[in-house]
Short mmCIF file of C-alpha atoms in Angstrom, two decimals:
data_model
loop_
_atom_site.label_atom_id
_atom_site.label_comp_id
_atom_site.label_asym_id
_atom_site.label_seq_id
_atom_site.Cartn_x
_atom_site.Cartn_y
_atom_site.Cartn_z
CA MET A 26 32.94 -103.97 22.29
CA ARG A 27 29.96 -102.05 20.94
CA THR A 28 26.23 -102.35 21.33
CA THR A 29 23.26 -102.33 18.96
CA GLY A 30 21.10 -100.62 21.53
CA VAL A 31 21.26 -97.74 24.00
CA ALA A 32 20.13 -97.68 27.59
CA ALA A 33 17.16 -95.55 28.50
CA CYS A 34 17.95 -91.90 28.74
CA GLY A 35 18.28 -90.31 32.16
CA ALA A 36 16.18 -87.38 33.22
CA GLY A 37 16.98 -84.14 31.46
CA LEU A 38 18.31 -85.52 28.14
CA ALA A 39 16.43 -84.25 25.12
CA ALA A 40 14.75 -86.83 22.89
CA GLN A 41 16.53 -85.50 19.84
CA ALA A 42 19.94 -85.89 21.46
CA MET A 43 19.00 -89.39 22.57
CA ARG A 44 18.03 -90.42 19.04
CA ARG A 45 21.33 -89.05 17.80
CA ALA A 46 23.29 -91.02 20.40
CA ALA A 47 21.38 -94.20 19.58
CA ALA A 48 22.04 -93.86 15.87
CA VAL A 49 25.76 -93.37 16.38
CA VAL A 50 26.13 -96.30 18.76
CA LEU A 51 23.99 -98.53 16.54
CA GLY A 52 26.23 -97.84 13.58
CA ILE A 53 29.33 -98.53 15.61
CA GLY A 54 27.86 -101.77 16.93
CA LEU A 55 27.09 -103.04 13.45
CA LEU A 56 30.62 -102.25 12.31
CA ALA A 57 32.16 -103.98 15.27
CA GLY A 58 29.99 -107.09 14.89
CA CYS A 59 29.74 -107.45 18.66
CA ALA A 60 26.63 -106.76 20.75
CA THR A 61 26.46 -106.12 24.49
CA ARG A 62 24.06 -104.37 26.82
CA SER A 63 24.66 -101.33 28.94
CA ASP A 64 23.58 -103.17 32.10
CA GLN A 65 26.64 -105.38 31.68
CA VAL A 66 28.71 -102.42 32.86
CA ALA A 67 27.81 -102.87 36.51
CA PRO A 68 28.46 -99.88 38.76
CA SER A 69 30.94 -100.12 41.58
CA ALA A 70 29.20 -99.42 44.87
CA ALA A 71 29.40 -95.76 45.85
CA ASP A 72 27.90 -94.58 49.12
CA PRO A 73 25.69 -91.48 48.78
CA ALA A 74 26.79 -90.60 52.32
CA THR A 75 30.13 -89.60 50.76
CA TYR A 76 28.38 -86.46 49.55
CA ALA A 77 26.50 -85.67 52.75
CA GLY A 78 26.63 -81.98 53.57
CA TRP A 79 27.39 -80.94 50.00
CA ASP A 80 25.25 -78.12 48.67
CA CYS A 81 23.46 -78.38 45.33
CA ASP A 82 26.02 -76.34 43.39
CA ARG A 83 28.87 -78.54 44.56
CA LEU A 84 26.89 -81.69 43.72
CA HIS A 85 26.19 -80.44 40.19
CA ASP A 86 29.87 -79.54 39.74
CA GLU A 87 30.92 -83.02 40.80
CA LEU A 88 28.35 -84.58 38.46
CA ASP A 89 29.86 -82.55 35.60
CA THR A 90 33.33 -83.80 36.57
CA VAL A 91 32.19 -87.43 36.60
CA GLN A 92 30.59 -87.14 33.17
CA GLN A 93 33.62 -85.36 31.72
CA ARG A 94 35.95 -88.03 33.08
CA ALA A 95 33.76 -90.77 31.63
CA ALA A 96 33.84 -89.07 28.24
CA ASP A 97 37.65 -89.04 28.40
CA VAL A 98 37.70 -92.77 29.15
CA ALA A 99 35.31 -93.44 26.26
CA TYR A 100 37.48 -91.43 23.91
CA ALA A 101 40.56 -93.44 24.89
CA VAL A 102 38.72 -96.73 24.33
CA ASP A 103 37.32 -95.66 20.98
CA SER A 104 40.65 -94.28 19.79
CA ARG A 105 42.32 -97.62 20.46
CA VAL A 106 39.79 -99.62 18.44
CA GLY A 107 39.35 -97.03 15.69
CA ASN A 108 35.64 -96.21 16.15
CA ASN A 109 35.52 -92.85 17.84
CA MET A 110 32.04 -92.45 19.28
CA ILE A 111 32.82 -89.21 21.08
CA ALA A 112 34.57 -87.64 18.07
CA LEU A 113 31.50 -88.34 15.96
CA GLY A 114 29.66 -85.58 17.74
CA LEU A 115 28.32 -86.74 21.10
CA GLY A 116 28.71 -83.98 23.63
CA VAL A 117 29.16 -84.34 27.37
CA THR A 118 25.45 -83.78 27.99
CA VAL A 119 24.25 -86.55 25.66
CA PHE A 120 26.88 -89.25 25.72
CA TRP A 121 26.11 -90.94 29.05
CA PRO A 122 23.66 -93.69 28.01
CA ALA A 123 25.68 -94.43 24.88
CA LEU A 124 28.88 -94.53 26.90
CA LEU A 125 27.49 -97.05 29.36
CA ALA A 126 26.54 -99.27 26.42
CA MET A 127 30.26 -99.85 25.88
CA ARG A 128 31.93 -102.78 27.57
CA PRO A 129 35.69 -102.27 27.39
CA ASP A 130 38.09 -104.57 29.18
CA GLY A 131 40.75 -103.98 31.79
CA LEU A 132 41.41 -100.61 33.39
CA GLU A 133 38.74 -98.72 31.40
CA ALA A 134 36.06 -101.20 32.48
CA THR A 135 37.00 -100.62 36.11
CA GLN A 136 37.01 -96.86 35.63
CA LEU A 137 33.60 -96.85 33.95
CA ALA A 138 32.13 -99.00 36.69
CA GLU A 139 33.46 -96.59 39.33
CA LEU A 140 32.20 -93.55 37.45
CA LYS A 141 28.76 -95.07 36.98
CA GLY A 142 28.59 -95.76 40.73
CA ARG A 143 29.56 -92.17 41.55
CA TYR A 144 27.06 -90.88 39.01
CA GLU A 145 24.21 -92.85 40.57
CA ALA A 146 25.19 -91.83 44.11
CA LEU A 147 25.28 -88.15 43.12
CA ARG A 148 21.89 -88.40 41.42
CA THR A 149 20.50 -90.00 44.59
CA VAL A 150 21.74 -87.15 46.79
CA LEU A 151 20.51 -84.49 44.35
CA ALA A 152 17.04 -86.06 44.49
CA ARG A 153 17.07 -86.37 48.27
CA GLN A 154 17.92 -82.70 48.64
CA SER A 155 15.34 -81.69 46.02
CA CYS A 156 18.04 -79.77 44.16
CA PRO A 157 16.83 -77.66 41.23
CA PRO A 158 18.41 -78.14 37.78
CA ALA A 159 21.94 -76.87 37.48
CA SER A 160 22.26 -73.17 36.67
CA GLU A 161 23.31 -72.39 33.11
CA THR A 162 25.43 -69.46 34.30
CA MET A 163 28.97 -69.88 35.59
CA ALA A 164 29.16 -69.49 39.34
CA ALA A 165 30.24 -66.03 40.49
CA GLN A 166 33.20 -67.49 42.43
CA ARG A 167 34.49 -69.20 39.31
CA GLN A 168 33.99 -66.09 37.18
CA ALA A 169 36.03 -64.08 39.67
CA ALA A 170 38.92 -66.55 39.34
CA LEU A 171 39.13 -66.19 35.55
CA PRO A 172 41.94 -64.11 34.02
CA VAL A 173 39.38 -62.52 31.70
CA ALA A 174 35.88 -61.17 32.29
CA LEU A 175 32.63 -60.95 30.40
CA GLY A 176 33.07 -58.41 27.61
CA ASP A 177 36.87 -58.64 27.44
CA ARG A 178 38.31 -58.98 23.92
CA LEU A 179 41.34 -61.18 23.31
CA VAL A 180 43.39 -60.09 20.30
CA TYR A 181 45.71 -62.54 18.55
CA GLU A 182 48.21 -62.24 15.75
CA GLU A 183 47.13 -64.84 13.22
CA ARG A 184 48.95 -66.16 10.17
CA SER A 185 48.67 -69.35 8.14
CA ALA A 186 52.42 -70.02 8.04
CA THR A 187 55.81 -68.41 8.54
CA GLY A 188 56.14 -65.44 6.19
CA ALA A 189 52.39 -65.27 5.47
CA PRO A 190 50.52 -61.99 6.01
CA VAL A 191 49.62 -61.24 9.62
CA HIS A 192 45.97 -60.75 10.55
CA LEU A 193 44.39 -59.68 13.83
CA LEU A 194 41.94 -62.16 15.26
CA GLY A 195 39.54 -60.79 17.87
CA MET A 196 37.64 -62.99 20.33
CA GLN A 197 35.29 -61.17 22.70
CA VAL A 198 33.82 -63.00 25.68
CA THR A 199 30.03 -62.88 25.28
CA ALA A 200 28.84 -65.61 27.66
CA LEU A 201 30.19 -67.42 30.71
CA ARG A 202 28.22 -70.64 31.23
CA ARG A 203 28.70 -73.36 33.79
CA ASP A 204 30.33 -75.60 31.18
CA GLN A 205 31.32 -73.27 28.32
CA ILE A 206 32.80 -69.91 27.39
CA GLU A 207 31.43 -68.24 24.25
CA PHE A 208 33.18 -65.65 22.10
CA ARG A 209 32.19 -63.27 19.31
CA VAL A 210 34.87 -63.58 16.61
CA ASP A 211 36.24 -61.10 14.08
CA LEU A 212 39.19 -61.11 11.69
CA ASP A 213 40.74 -57.72 10.94
CA ASN A 214 37.60 -56.19 12.53
CA LYS A 215 35.28 -58.09 10.16
CA PRO A 216 32.89 -60.14 12.33
CA PHE A 217 31.97 -63.75 11.63
CA ASP A 218 28.34 -64.83 11.83
CA GLN A 219 29.18 -67.85 13.96
CA ALA A 220 30.36 -67.77 17.56
CA TRP A 221 33.29 -69.69 19.02
CA ARG A 222 32.52 -71.89 22.01
CA GLN A 223 34.85 -73.92 24.18
CA ASP A 224 34.43 -76.06 27.25
CA LEU A 225 36.21 -75.17 30.47
CA ALA A 226 39.16 -77.39 29.59
CA GLY A 227 39.61 -75.39 26.39
CA ASN A 228 38.24 -77.86 23.82
CA THR A 229 36.30 -76.38 20.93
CA VAL A 230 32.63 -77.05 20.32
CA LEU A 231 33.19 -77.82 16.65
CA GLU A 232 29.65 -77.70 15.31
CA SER A 233 28.57 -74.35 13.81
CA ARG A 234 31.77 -72.65 14.93
CA ALA A 235 33.46 -69.61 13.47
CA PRO A 236 35.72 -70.74 10.57
CA LEU A 237 38.88 -71.39 12.58
CA LEU A 238 40.83 -74.58 13.11
CA GLY A 239 39.41 -76.32 16.17
CA TRP A 240 40.21 -79.24 18.48
CA ARG A 241 38.14 -81.80 20.35
CA ARG A 242 38.95 -83.93 23.41
CA LEU A 243 42.58 -82.77 23.39
CA LEU A 244 42.77 -80.69 26.57
CA LYS A 245 41.99 -81.78 30.12
CA SER A 246 40.95 -79.68 33.09
CA ASP A 247 43.82 -80.94 35.25
CA LEU A 248 46.87 -80.49 33.01
CA SER A 249 50.10 -81.47 34.75
CA LEU A 250 53.76 -81.61 33.81
CA GLY A 251 54.55 -84.70 31.72
CA GLN A 252 50.90 -85.55 31.07
CA VAL A 253 50.24 -87.27 27.73
CA LEU A 254 47.21 -86.10 25.72
CA SER A 255 45.40 -87.15 22.57
CA GLY A 256 42.61 -85.63 20.51
CA ASP A 257 41.39 -84.52 17.11
CA LEU A 258 41.73 -81.42 14.97
CA ALA A 259 39.19 -80.11 12.48
CA ALA A 260 40.05 -77.76 9.64
CA ALA A 261 38.43 -74.33 9.61
CA ASP A 262 35.73 -75.21 7.06
CA GLN A 263 35.02 -78.72 8.33
CA VAL A 264 32.81 -79.95 11.16
CA ARG A 265 34.16 -83.43 11.78
CA ALA A 266 37.63 -83.93 13.19
CA THR A 267 40.05 -84.95 10.45
CA ALA A 268 43.51 -85.04 12.04
CA ARG A 269 44.63 -87.13 14.99
CA VAL A 270 47.14 -85.57 17.37
CA ARG A 271 48.96 -86.50 20.53
CA GLY A 272 50.68 -84.17 22.93
CA GLN A 273 52.68 -83.88 26.10
CA VAL A 274 52.73 -81.12 28.70
CA VAL A 275 56.35 -79.94 28.75
CA ALA A 276 56.12 -76.86 30.98
CA THR A 277 53.73 -75.32 33.50
CA GLY A 278 53.73 -72.21 35.65
CA PRO A 279 52.45 -68.66 36.11
CA GLN A 280 53.19 -66.16 33.38
CA THR A 281 52.12 -62.64 32.49
CA ILE A 282 50.93 -62.38 28.89
CA ALA A 283 49.28 -59.32 27.33
CA GLY A 284 49.13 -57.71 30.75
CA ARG A 285 47.16 -60.56 32.38
CA ARG A 286 48.34 -63.26 34.78
CA PHE A 287 47.83 -66.81 33.50
CA ASP A 288 48.59 -70.28 34.84
CA VAL A 289 50.20 -71.64 31.68
CA ALA A 290 50.61 -75.17 30.35
CA VAL A 291 52.81 -75.61 27.27
CA ILE A 292 52.01 -78.68 25.17
CA GLU A 293 54.12 -80.19 22.40
CA LEU A 294 51.92 -81.65 19.63
CA PHE A 295 52.54 -84.20 16.92
CA GLY A 296 50.37 -86.36 14.68
CA GLU A 297 49.01 -86.89 11.20
CA ALA A 298 46.61 -84.91 9.01
CA PRO A 299 45.06 -85.71 5.63
CA ALA A 300 47.54 -84.95 2.85
CA THR A 301 44.96 -82.89 0.96
CA SER A 302 42.30 -80.40 1.98
CA ALA A 303 39.54 -81.66 -0.29
CA GLY A 304 36.41 -82.85 1.50
CA VAL A 305 35.95 -84.19 5.00
CA ALA A 306 38.44 -86.99 4.67
CA GLY A 307 39.78 -89.29 7.34
CA LEU A 308 43.16 -90.79 7.95
CA ASP A 309 42.37 -93.77 5.70
CA GLN A 310 43.65 -91.60 2.84
CA ALA A 311 47.24 -90.44 2.37
CA SER A 312 48.43 -88.49 5.38
CA THR A 313 51.15 -86.00 6.22
CA ARG A 314 53.03 -85.14 9.40
CA LEU A 315 51.80 -82.47 11.78
CA ASP A 316 53.69 -81.02 14.74
CA GLY A 317 53.77 -77.88 16.82
CA VAL A 318 53.12 -76.37 20.22
CA MET A 319 50.12 -75.02 22.14
CA ALA A 320 49.98 -72.91 25.29
CA VAL A 321 46.76 -72.59 27.31
CA ASP A 322 45.62 -71.30 30.67
CA ARG A 323 45.16 -74.29 32.98
CA THR A 324 42.22 -72.80 34.90
CA ASN A 325 39.89 -72.45 31.92
CA GLY A 326 41.63 -73.55 28.72
CA LEU A 327 41.97 -70.09 27.17
CA LEU A 328 44.33 -70.28 24.20
CA LEU A 329 47.51 -68.24 24.55
CA ARG A 330 49.57 -69.56 21.64
CA LEU A 331 49.17 -72.11 18.86
CA GLU A 332 51.81 -73.01 16.29
CA LEU A 333 51.18 -75.92 13.92
CA ARG A 334 53.37 -76.97 11.04
CA CYS A 335 51.93 -79.19 8.34
CA ALA A 336 52.21 -79.64 4.56
CA ASN A 337 48.42 -79.44 4.43
CA PRO A 338 47.70 -75.68 4.75
CA GLU A 339 44.42 -76.37 6.54
CA PHE A 340 46.49 -77.53 9.52
CA SER A 341 49.25 -74.93 9.41
CA VAL A 342 48.67 -71.92 11.63
CA ARG A 343 50.40 -69.49 14.00
CA ARG A 344 48.24 -67.73 16.59
CA ARG A 345 49.60 -65.66 19.48
CA LEU A 346 47.79 -63.58 22.10
CA VAL A 347 49.10 -60.01 21.93
CA ARG A 348 46.67 -58.04 24.06
CA VAL A 349 43.46 -58.18 26.09
CA GLU A 350 41.08 -55.25 25.70
CA GLY A 351 39.12 -54.84 28.90
CA ALA A 352 35.37 -54.43 28.81
CA PRO A 353 34.02 -51.00 29.82
CA ARG A 354 33.40 -50.93 33.56
CA PRO A 355 30.32 -49.25 35.07
#
């Protein structure tokens, strides 16, 4: 189901983001030929007393978790029906009203109702405690748990395919935010103008990124052995996701890589990509097989290894972390 309207925006959402969400959902609703209202997704009752005694930071963290989980549910629903609202560009901070305008059936409907109830309960407690807006900076406790620090530079061996020339890709941590890590990127010591940003699960913020292959909605913050994943890939010079991939976590555990200790998840990937690189094409055109493997740190999504094989060179890459250059310490 899709809607031709969007529920009123909650406090803190920018008007521009709201207009963008409304336009996307309107277009999807017209394509689907089915109109519903967001208030038809009734929240399951959630008692604000559940969160009694929580401080403001913990409440904001839980609110982030609820919204992220709801985005994952929305992605699964949209993927099944072929109209991917989330993949069209709605970020975690702007999707909520548009998401609640969906009315899926079955398990997803139950999950969305529960998440909406938790969301409203958390907002109630935040208001009662007169909590200030969430800090934009990552909490010090979470920063201390990261395997890398602000200013560290991750260096990868990068090549487009087996036998291709090897390049050195540098990614220096320039910002640690509550919901993102930002990197300054260079290739063979030649810096790119654009930064690289990822959420704390490891998914790329595709818009205005450095020209590297990126992925959206693929990784989760709670990766576990055997878990099945799905998401999208976008070629280096394209903004919108153009390849659909699925994956499964085949190994987990601590590992020392480039002198740092990581909690690693290894993911086997497979899917389809456009057969040609011309334009921002979707999978309605001829497609070609894609497969490979990805290894990430489970605590923050940092990429450790990526190997993709595909006849389309835009989706063929080998990237491996070889060292971490520590930031100068005072």
